[in-house]
XYZ file of C-alpha atoms in Angstrom:
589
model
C -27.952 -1.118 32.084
C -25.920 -4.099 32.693
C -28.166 -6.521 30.933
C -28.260 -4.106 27.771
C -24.186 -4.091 27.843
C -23.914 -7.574 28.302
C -26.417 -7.780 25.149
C -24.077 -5.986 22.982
C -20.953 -7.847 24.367
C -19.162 -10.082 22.320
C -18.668 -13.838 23.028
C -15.018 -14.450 23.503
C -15.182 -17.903 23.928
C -17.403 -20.420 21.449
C -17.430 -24.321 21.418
C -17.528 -24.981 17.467
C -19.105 -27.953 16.354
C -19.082 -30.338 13.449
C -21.921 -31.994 12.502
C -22.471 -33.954 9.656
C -25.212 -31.410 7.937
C -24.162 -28.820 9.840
C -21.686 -26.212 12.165
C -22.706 -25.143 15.458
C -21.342 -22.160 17.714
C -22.339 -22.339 21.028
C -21.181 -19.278 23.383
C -19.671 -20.882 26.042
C -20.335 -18.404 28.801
C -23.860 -19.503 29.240
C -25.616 -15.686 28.339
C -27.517 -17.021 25.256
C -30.372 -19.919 25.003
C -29.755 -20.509 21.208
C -27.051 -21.630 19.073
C -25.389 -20.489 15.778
C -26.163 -22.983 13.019
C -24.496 -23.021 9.372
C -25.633 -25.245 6.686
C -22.724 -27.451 5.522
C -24.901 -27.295 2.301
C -25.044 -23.434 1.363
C -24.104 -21.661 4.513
C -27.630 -21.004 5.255
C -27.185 -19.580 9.204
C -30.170 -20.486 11.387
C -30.423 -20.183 15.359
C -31.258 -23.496 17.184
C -32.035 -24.197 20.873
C -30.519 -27.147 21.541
C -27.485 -29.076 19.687
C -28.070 -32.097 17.412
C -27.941 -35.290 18.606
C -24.935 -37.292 17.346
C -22.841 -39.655 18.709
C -19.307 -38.030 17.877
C -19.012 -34.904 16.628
C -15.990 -32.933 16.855
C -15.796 -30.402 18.709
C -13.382 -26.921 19.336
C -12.636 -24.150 21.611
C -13.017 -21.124 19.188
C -12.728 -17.245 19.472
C -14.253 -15.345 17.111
C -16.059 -15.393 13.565
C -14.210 -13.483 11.259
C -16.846 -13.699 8.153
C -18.034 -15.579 5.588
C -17.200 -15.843 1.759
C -19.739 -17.039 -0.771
C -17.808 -18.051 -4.345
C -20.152 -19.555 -7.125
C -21.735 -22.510 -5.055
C -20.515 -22.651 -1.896
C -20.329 -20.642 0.901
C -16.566 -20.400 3.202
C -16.603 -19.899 6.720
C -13.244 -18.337 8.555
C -12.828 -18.499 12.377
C -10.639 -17.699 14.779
C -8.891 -21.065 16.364
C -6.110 -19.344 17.851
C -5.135 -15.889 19.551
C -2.345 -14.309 21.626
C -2.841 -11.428 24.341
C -0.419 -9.319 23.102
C -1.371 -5.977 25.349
C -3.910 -3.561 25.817
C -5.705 -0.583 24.130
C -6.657 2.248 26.173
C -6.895 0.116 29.111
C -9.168 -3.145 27.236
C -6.961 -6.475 25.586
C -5.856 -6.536 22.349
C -5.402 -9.911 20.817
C -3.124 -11.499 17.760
C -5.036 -14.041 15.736
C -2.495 -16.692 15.331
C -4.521 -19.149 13.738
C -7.401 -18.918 11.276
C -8.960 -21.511 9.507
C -11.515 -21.479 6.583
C -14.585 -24.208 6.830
C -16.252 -25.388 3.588
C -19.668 -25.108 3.689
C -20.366 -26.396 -0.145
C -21.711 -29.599 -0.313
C -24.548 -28.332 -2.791
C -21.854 -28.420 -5.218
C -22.489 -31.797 -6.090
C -25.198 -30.462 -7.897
C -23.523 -27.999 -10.037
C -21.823 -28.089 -13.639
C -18.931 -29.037 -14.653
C -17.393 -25.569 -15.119
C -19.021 -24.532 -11.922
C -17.138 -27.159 -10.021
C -13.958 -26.378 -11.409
C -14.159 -22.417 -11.126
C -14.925 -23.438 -7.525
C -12.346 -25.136 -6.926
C -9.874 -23.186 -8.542
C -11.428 -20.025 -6.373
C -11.791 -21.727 -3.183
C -7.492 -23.062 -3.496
C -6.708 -18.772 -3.169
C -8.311 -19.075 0.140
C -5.690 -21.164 1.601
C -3.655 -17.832 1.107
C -5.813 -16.435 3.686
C -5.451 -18.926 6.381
C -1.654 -17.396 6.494
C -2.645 -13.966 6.976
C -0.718 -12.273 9.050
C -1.143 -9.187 10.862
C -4.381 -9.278 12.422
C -5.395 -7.937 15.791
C -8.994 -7.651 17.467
C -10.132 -6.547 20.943
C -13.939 -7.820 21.973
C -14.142 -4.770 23.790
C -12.958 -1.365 22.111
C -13.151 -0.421 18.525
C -9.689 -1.067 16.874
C -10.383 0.705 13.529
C -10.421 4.364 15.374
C -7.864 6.500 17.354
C -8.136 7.927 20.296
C -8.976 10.842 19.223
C -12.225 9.683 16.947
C -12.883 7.078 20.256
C -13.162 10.333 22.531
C -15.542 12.178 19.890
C -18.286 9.641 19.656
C -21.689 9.742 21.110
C -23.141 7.598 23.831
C -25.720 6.533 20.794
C -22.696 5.434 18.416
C -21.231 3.717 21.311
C -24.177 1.689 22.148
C -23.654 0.126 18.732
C -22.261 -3.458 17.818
C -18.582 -2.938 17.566
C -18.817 -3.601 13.780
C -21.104 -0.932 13.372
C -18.947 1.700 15.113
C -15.593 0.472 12.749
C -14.137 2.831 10.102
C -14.566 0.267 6.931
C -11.184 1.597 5.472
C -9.789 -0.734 8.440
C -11.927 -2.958 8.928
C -10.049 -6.047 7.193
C -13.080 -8.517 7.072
C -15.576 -5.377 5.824
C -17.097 -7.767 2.768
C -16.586 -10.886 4.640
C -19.491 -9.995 7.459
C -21.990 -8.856 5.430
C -23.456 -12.006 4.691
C -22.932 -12.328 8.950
C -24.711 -8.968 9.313
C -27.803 -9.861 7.328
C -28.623 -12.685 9.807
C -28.337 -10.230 12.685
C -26.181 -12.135 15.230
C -23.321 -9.281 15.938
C -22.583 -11.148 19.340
C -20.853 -13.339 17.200
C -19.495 -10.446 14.659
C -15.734 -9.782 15.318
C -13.973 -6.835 13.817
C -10.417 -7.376 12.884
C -7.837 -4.769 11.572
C -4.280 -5.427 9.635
C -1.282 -4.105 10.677
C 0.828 -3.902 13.423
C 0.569 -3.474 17.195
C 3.808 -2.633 19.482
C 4.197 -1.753 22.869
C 6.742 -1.002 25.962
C 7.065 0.077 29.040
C 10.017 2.110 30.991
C 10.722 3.881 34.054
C 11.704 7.617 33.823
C 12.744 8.149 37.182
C 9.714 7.857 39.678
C 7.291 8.279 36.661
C 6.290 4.687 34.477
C 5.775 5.351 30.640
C 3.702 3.239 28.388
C 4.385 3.446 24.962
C 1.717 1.689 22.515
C 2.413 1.794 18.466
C -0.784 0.672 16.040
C -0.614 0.681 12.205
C -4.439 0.263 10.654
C -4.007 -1.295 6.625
C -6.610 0.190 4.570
C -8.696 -1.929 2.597
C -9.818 0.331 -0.358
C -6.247 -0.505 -2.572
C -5.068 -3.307 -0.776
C -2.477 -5.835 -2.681
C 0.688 -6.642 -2.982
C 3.957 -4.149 -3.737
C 4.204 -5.010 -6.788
C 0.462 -5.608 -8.029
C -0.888 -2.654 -6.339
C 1.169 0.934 -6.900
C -0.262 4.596 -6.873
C -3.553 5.180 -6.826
C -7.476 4.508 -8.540
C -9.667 7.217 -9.958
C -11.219 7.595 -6.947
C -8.264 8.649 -5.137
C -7.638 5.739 -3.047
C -3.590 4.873 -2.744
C -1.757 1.724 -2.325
C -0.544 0.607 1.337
C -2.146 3.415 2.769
C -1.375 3.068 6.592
C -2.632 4.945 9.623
C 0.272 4.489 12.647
C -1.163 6.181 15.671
C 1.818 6.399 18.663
C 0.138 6.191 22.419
C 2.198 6.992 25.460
C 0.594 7.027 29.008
C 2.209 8.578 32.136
C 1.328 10.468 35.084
C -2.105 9.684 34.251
C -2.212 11.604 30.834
C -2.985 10.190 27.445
C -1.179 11.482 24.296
C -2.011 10.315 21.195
C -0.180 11.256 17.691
C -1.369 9.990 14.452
C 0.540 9.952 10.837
C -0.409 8.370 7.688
C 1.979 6.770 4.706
C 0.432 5.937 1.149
C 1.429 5.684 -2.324
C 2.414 8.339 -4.567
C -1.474 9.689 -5.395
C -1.262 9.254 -9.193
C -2.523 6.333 -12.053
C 0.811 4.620 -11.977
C 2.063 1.185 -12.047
C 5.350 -0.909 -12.064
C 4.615 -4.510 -13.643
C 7.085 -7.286 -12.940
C 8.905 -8.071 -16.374
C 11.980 -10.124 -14.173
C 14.244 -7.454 -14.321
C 15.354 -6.298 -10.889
C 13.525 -2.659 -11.129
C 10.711 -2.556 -13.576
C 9.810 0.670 -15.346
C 7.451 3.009 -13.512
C 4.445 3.757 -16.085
C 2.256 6.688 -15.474
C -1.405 6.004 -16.538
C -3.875 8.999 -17.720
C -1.636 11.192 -16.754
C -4.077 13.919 -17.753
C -6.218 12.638 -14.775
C -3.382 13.238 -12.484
C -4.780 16.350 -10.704
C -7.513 15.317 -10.591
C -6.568 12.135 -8.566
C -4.311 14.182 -6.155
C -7.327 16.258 -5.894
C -9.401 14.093 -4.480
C -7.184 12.347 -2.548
C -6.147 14.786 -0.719
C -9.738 16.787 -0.421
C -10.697 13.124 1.744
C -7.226 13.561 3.987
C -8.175 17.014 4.955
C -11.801 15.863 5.508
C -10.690 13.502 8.005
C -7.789 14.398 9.583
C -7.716 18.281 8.897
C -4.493 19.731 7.762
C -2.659 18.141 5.579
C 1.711 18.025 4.927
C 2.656 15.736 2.619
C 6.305 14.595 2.874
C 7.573 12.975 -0.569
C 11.316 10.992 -0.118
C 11.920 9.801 -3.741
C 14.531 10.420 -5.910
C 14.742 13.844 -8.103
C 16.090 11.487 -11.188
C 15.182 9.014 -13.551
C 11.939 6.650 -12.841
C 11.222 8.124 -9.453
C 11.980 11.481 -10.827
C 8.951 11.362 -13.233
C 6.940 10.616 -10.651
C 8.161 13.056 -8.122
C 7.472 16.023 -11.022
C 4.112 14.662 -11.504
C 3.190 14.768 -8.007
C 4.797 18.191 -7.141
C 2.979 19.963 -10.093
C -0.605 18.247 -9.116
C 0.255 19.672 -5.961
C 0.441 23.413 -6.811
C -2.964 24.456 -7.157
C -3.995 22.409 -3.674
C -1.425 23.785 -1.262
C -2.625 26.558 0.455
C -3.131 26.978 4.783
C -4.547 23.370 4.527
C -2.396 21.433 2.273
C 1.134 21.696 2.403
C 3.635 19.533 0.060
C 7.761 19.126 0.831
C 9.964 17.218 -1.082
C 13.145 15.558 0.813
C 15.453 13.600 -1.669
C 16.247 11.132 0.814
C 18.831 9.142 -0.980
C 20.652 11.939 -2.126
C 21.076 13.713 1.091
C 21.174 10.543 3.865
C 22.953 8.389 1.385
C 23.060 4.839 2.790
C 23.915 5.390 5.902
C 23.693 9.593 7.360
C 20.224 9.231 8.272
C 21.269 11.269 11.045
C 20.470 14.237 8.588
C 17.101 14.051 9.000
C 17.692 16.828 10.963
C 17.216 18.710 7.893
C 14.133 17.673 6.924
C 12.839 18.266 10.440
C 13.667 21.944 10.572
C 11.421 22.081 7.261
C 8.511 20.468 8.947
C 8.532 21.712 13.381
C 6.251 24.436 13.036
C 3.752 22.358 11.172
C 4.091 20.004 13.875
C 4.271 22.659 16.673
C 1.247 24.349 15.248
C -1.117 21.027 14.814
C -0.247 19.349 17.995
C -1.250 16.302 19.075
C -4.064 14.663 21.209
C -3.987 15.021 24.755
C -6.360 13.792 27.979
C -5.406 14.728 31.330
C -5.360 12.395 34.614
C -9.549 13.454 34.770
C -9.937 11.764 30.881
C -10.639 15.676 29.858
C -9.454 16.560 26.809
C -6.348 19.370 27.037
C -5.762 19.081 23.178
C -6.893 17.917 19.793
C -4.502 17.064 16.956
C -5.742 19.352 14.154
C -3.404 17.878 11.003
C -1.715 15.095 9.584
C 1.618 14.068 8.152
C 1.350 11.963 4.763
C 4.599 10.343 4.267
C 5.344 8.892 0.909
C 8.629 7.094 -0.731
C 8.055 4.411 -3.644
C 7.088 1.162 -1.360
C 6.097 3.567 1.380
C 8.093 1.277 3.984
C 11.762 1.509 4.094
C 12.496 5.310 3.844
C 8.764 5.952 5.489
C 9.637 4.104 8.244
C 12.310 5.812 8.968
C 11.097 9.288 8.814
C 8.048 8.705 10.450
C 10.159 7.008 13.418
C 12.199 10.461 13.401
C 9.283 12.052 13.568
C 7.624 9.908 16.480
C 9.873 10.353 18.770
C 9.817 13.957 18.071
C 6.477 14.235 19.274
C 7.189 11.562 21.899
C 9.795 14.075 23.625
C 7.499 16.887 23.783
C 4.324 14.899 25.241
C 6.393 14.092 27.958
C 7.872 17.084 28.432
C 4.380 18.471 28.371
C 3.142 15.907 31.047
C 6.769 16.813 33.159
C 7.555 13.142 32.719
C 10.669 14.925 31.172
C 12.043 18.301 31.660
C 11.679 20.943 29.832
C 14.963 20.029 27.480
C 15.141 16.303 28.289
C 15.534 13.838 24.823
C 14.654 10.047 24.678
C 18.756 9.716 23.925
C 19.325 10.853 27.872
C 17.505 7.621 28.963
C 19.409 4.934 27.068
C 17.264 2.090 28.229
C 13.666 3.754 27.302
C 15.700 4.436 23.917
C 16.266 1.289 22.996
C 12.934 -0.152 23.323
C 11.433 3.285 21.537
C 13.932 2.054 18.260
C 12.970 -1.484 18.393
C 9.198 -0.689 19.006
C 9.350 1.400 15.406
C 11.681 -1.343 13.918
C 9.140 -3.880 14.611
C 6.331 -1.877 13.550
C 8.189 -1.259 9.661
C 9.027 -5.235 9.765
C 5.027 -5.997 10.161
C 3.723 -3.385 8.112
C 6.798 -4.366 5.464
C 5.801 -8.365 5.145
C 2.348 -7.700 4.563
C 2.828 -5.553 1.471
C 6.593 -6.823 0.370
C 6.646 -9.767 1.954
C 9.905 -9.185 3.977
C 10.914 -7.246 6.594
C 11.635 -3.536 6.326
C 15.293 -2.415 5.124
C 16.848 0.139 6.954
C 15.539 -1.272 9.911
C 18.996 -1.551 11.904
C 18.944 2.338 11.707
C 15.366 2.247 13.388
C 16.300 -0.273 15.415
C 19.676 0.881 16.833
C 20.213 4.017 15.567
C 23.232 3.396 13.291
C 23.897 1.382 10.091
C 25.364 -1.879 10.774
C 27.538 -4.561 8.192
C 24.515 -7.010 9.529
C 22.081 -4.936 8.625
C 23.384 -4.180 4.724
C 23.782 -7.815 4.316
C 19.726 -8.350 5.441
C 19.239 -5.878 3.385
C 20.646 -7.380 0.490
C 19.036 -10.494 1.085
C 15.354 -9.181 1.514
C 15.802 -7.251 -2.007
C 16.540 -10.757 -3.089
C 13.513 -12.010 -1.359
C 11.328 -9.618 -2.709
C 12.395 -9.685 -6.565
C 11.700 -13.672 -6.158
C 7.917 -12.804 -4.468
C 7.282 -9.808 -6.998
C 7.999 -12.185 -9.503
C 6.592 -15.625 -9.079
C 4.381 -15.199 -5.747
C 2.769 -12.229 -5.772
C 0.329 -12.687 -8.377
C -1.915 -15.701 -7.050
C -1.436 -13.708 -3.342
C -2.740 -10.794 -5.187
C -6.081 -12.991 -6.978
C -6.146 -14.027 -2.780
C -6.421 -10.079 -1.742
C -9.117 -9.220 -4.462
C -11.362 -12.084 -3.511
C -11.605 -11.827 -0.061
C -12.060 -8.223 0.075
C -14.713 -8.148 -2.851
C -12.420 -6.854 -5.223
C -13.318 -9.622 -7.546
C -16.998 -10.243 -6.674
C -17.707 -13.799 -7.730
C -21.428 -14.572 -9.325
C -23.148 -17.095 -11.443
C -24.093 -14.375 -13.940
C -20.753 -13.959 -15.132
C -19.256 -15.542 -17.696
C -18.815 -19.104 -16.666
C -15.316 -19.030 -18.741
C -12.649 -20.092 -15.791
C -10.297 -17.023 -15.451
C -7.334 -19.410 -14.723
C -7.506 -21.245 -17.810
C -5.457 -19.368 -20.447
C -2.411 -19.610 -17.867
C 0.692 -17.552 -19.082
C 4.205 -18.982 -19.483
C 4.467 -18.162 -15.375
C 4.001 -21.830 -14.888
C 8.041 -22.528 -17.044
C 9.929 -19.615 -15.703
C 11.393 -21.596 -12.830
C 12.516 -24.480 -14.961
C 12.985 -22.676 -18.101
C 15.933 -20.141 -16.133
C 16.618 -23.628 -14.430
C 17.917 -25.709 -17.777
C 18.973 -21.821 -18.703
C 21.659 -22.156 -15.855
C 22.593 -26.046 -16.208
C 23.399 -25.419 -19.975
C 25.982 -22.954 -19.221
C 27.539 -24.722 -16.319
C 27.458 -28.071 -18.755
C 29.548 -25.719 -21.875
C 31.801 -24.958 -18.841
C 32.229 -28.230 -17.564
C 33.065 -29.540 -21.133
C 35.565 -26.744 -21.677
C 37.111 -28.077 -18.750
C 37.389 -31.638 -19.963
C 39.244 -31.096 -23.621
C 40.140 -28.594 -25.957
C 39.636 -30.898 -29.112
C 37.220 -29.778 -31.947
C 34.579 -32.649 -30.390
C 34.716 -30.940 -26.842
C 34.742 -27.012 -28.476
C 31.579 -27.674 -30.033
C 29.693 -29.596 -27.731
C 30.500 -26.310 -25.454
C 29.508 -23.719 -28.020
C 26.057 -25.872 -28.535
C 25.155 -25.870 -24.956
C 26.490 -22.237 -24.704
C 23.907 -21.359 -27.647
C 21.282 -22.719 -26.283
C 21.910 -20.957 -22.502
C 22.186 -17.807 -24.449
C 18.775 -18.177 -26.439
C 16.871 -19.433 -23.795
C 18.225 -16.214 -21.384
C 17.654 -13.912 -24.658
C 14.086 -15.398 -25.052
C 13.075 -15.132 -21.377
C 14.274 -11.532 -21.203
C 12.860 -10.377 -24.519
C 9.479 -11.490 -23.011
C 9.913 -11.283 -19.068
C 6.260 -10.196 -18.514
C 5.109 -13.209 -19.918
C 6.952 -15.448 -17.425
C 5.562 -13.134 -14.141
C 3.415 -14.575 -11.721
C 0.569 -12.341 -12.584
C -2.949 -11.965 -11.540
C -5.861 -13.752 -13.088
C -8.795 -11.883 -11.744
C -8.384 -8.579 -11.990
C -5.501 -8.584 -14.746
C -3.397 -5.534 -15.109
C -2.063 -4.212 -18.319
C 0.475 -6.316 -20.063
């Protein structure tokens, strides 16, 4: 039995070599006779028995292969040069990659066109976007992609299989990147890595120790940017749909609690036009039950019951799309489904979050009635979590995060409670220490989960994080809406070309049209400079106002004024045009 587990293990460490025809991955714990070889050439992967001979190659301590990319030539191999121990899952390690780094394995590109040279190289520049991912965790030992509730259900067959093979592929980040790996058969060398977050803390309750472990799982299906990626596709998959399951250990139990956040389940979209809140745009809106349909037939088939929780606004642009979703929801609730609509800005404001409350008392005996997950000291299980909540807002991160905190560490209180870690009325407010690590454990969580799809941290995180609004905490605010308008609209759309290709969104072949995607570039490339001589014309008219009030000065001002006012008028009239946008898979204009 050991020699069959050790089989199936994973190699956690791997010299990587560089040779001039060739890369080589040799375990380095001394369990395998053969090597991993990859073609510098075409990424052809071979096993060898012994290494090359070469006088100086270079070599690296590496820990993992994440997968491989093929574009229209060459072939792109990412691995794992750095990680961090950042804690544990269920009792095995859970690492941070903190460094990944893409090797070219194209040298047959020589041979190529012209135009196949230059759509490679204009494909393979996105992947430097990937070398900055951030957000990914692994374990070599315990599938990451499943909760503790699915990890308890499977068979002694399923478990026998390569850790790839066991993953959910809605979390599995580099799905479409192994299956070139997978065809070669070396899953040894197959590591499965998930987006998303992973937070965790420990405090003493008295005698009694709790462990507290947080893990958000990205889905891969509608992945993107905020912007670039909104509602849903025919199929029913939504944008920055998010699985957060909350872990706490004590006394030898094992509680488990699982919610989900995801975009408002319709066609919709939001395109960047530089003004600070673009339109919301419903799409097919004749298709819109059906969408919500499906969506929310594959919730129920995976989780069970179903509550969906929707925070936007009752008025304009988020009130279309709050009608929209409420009336798609009639003919699906029923003992199942359930739908409840909590206008968060109009009843927290900016700062009474504290009336929550409210929405709570809507929602307990859904979550009294549907529980949680549960093992006792003897791993047996004492309960199963039989429902979901599926939070929504527009972004699905600032308002989310704070409701599904709320709701958290209302389940938190009653697991320990349950395991008399607590009494019978204790609340996490009565230990102030234990507290404040629970808020900045879900603060962190919203930052992480936040920069991936925004690209800043969450707002409304000094709530989460200390349980109050704070002057520091409007100002970040302000500045991260800053921050975001600037990614949404000249950033997002090359990191969104990034997303598509490495996830086989945009499946590059040499049967498609060889014209270059990137070619017919829009006027994205001027909007920096053009707002830029936009803003140096009107401080010039000012600056010669200053100097005189003769006819000579009066014009020169009213010219330069002109021209600040045309160029502003011109850029606004056409705002879309000026938009980072995507190339690959382009939206609608």
């Amino acid at each position: 039995m050991v020699k069959d587990d050790n089989h199936k293990k994973l190699y956690t460490r791997l010299r990587f070599w560089e040779f001039p025809d060739k890369y080589v991955i040799e375990p380095i714990d001394g369990t395998s006779e053969s090597y991993l070889a990859i073609s510098r050439g075409d990424g052809s992967i071979s096993s060898i028995n012994e290494l090359p001979s070469d006088p100086s190659p270079k070599c690296r301590t590496v820990y993992g292969v994440a997968g491989m990319l093929k574009l229209i030539a060459g072939a792109y191999l990412l691995v794992i040069t750095e990680r961090e121990c950042v804690g544990s899952y269920l009792g095995h390690p859970i690492f941070k990659v903190t460094s990944l780094q893409i090797f070219p394995c194209n040298q047959s590109l020589s041979g190529s066109s012209i135009e196949q040279k230059r759509m490679e190289t204009e494909l393979s520049v996105l992947l430097s976007a990937v070398e900055r991912t951030c957000g990914l965790y692994f374990s070599y030992d315990v599938n990451l992609t499943l909760s503790s509730q699915r990890l308890h259900k499977l068979d002694n067959d399923t478990k026998n299989l390569p850790l790839w093979r066991q993953a959910d592929p809605r979390f599995l980040w580099n799905d479409y990147m192994l299956e070139v790996l997978i065809d070669s058969k070396v899953d040894r060398y197959l590591l499965p890595l998930v987006q998303g977050s992973y937070q965790n803390f420990r405090a003493e309750v008295g005698k009694d120790t709790v462990d507290v472990t947080l893990i958000a799982r990205r889905c891969t299906r509608r992945t993107g940017t905020r912007m670039w990626r909104r509602g849903a596709d025919s199929d029913g998959y939504v944008a920055n749909f998010v699985e957060t399951e909350q872990i706490v250990q004590s006394k030898g139990f094992t509680a488990s609690f699982v919610q989900v956040r995801g975009s408002i389940p319709l066609l919709w979209e939001q395109i960047v036009d530089l003004t600070y809140k673009p339109k919301f745009q419903i799409v097919k809106s004749e298709d819109a039950a059906r969408v919500v349909e499906r969506h929310f037939l594959d919730l129920r088939k995976r989780y069970g019951s179903v509550l969906a929780v929707d925070l936007v606004n009752q008025h304009g642009g988020e009130g279309r799309l709050c009608e929209m979703y409420g009336n798609s929801m009639q003919n699906l609730i029923s003992d199942d489904i359930r739908y409840v609509h909590f206008d968060f800005h109009r009843i927290c404001g900016h700062i009474h979050f504290e009336r929550l409350s409210l929405l709570y008392d809507q929602i307990s005996d859904y979550l009294n009635g549907h529980r949680y997950f549960l093992l006792n000291p003897k791993g047996e299980k004492v309960e199963e979590q039989q429902g979901v909540v599926r939070t929504n807002c527009i972004d699905c991160l600032d308002r989310t995060n704070v409701t599904q905190s709320m709701i958290g560490r209302k389940m938190l209180e009653k697991q320990l409670q349950q395991m008399g870690t607590f009494g019978a009325n204790d609340m996490l407010s009565a230990y102030p220490n234990f507290d404040a690590s629970f808020k900045i454990l879900w603060a962190n969580h919203g930052d992480e989960i936040s920069i991936q799809y925004s690209g800043t941290p969450a707002l409304k995180g000094d709530f989460v994080r200390y349980g109050r609004r704070t002057i520091q905490g409007i100002l970040n605010d302000g500045w991260n809406a800053l921050a975001r308008y600037y990614l949404n609209n000249f950033v997002d759309g090359t990191k969104q070309d990034a997303i598509d290709l490495l996830h086989g969104h945009y499946i590059v072949s040499v049967s498609r049209d060889m014209t270059s995607p990137f070619q017919t570039r829009g006027l994205d490339m001027v909007a920096l400079p053009m707002m830029h001589k936009c803003l140096v014309f009107e401080i010039t008219a000012r600056f010669t106002l200053a100097a005189g009030t003769d006819f000579r000065h009066l014009l020169f001002a009213a010219i330069w004024a002109g021209v600040s006012l045309c160029i502003a008028a011109f850029v606004r009239a056409n705002g879309r045009l000026f938009c980072n946008r995507p190339r690959l898979n382009k939206p609608g204009l």
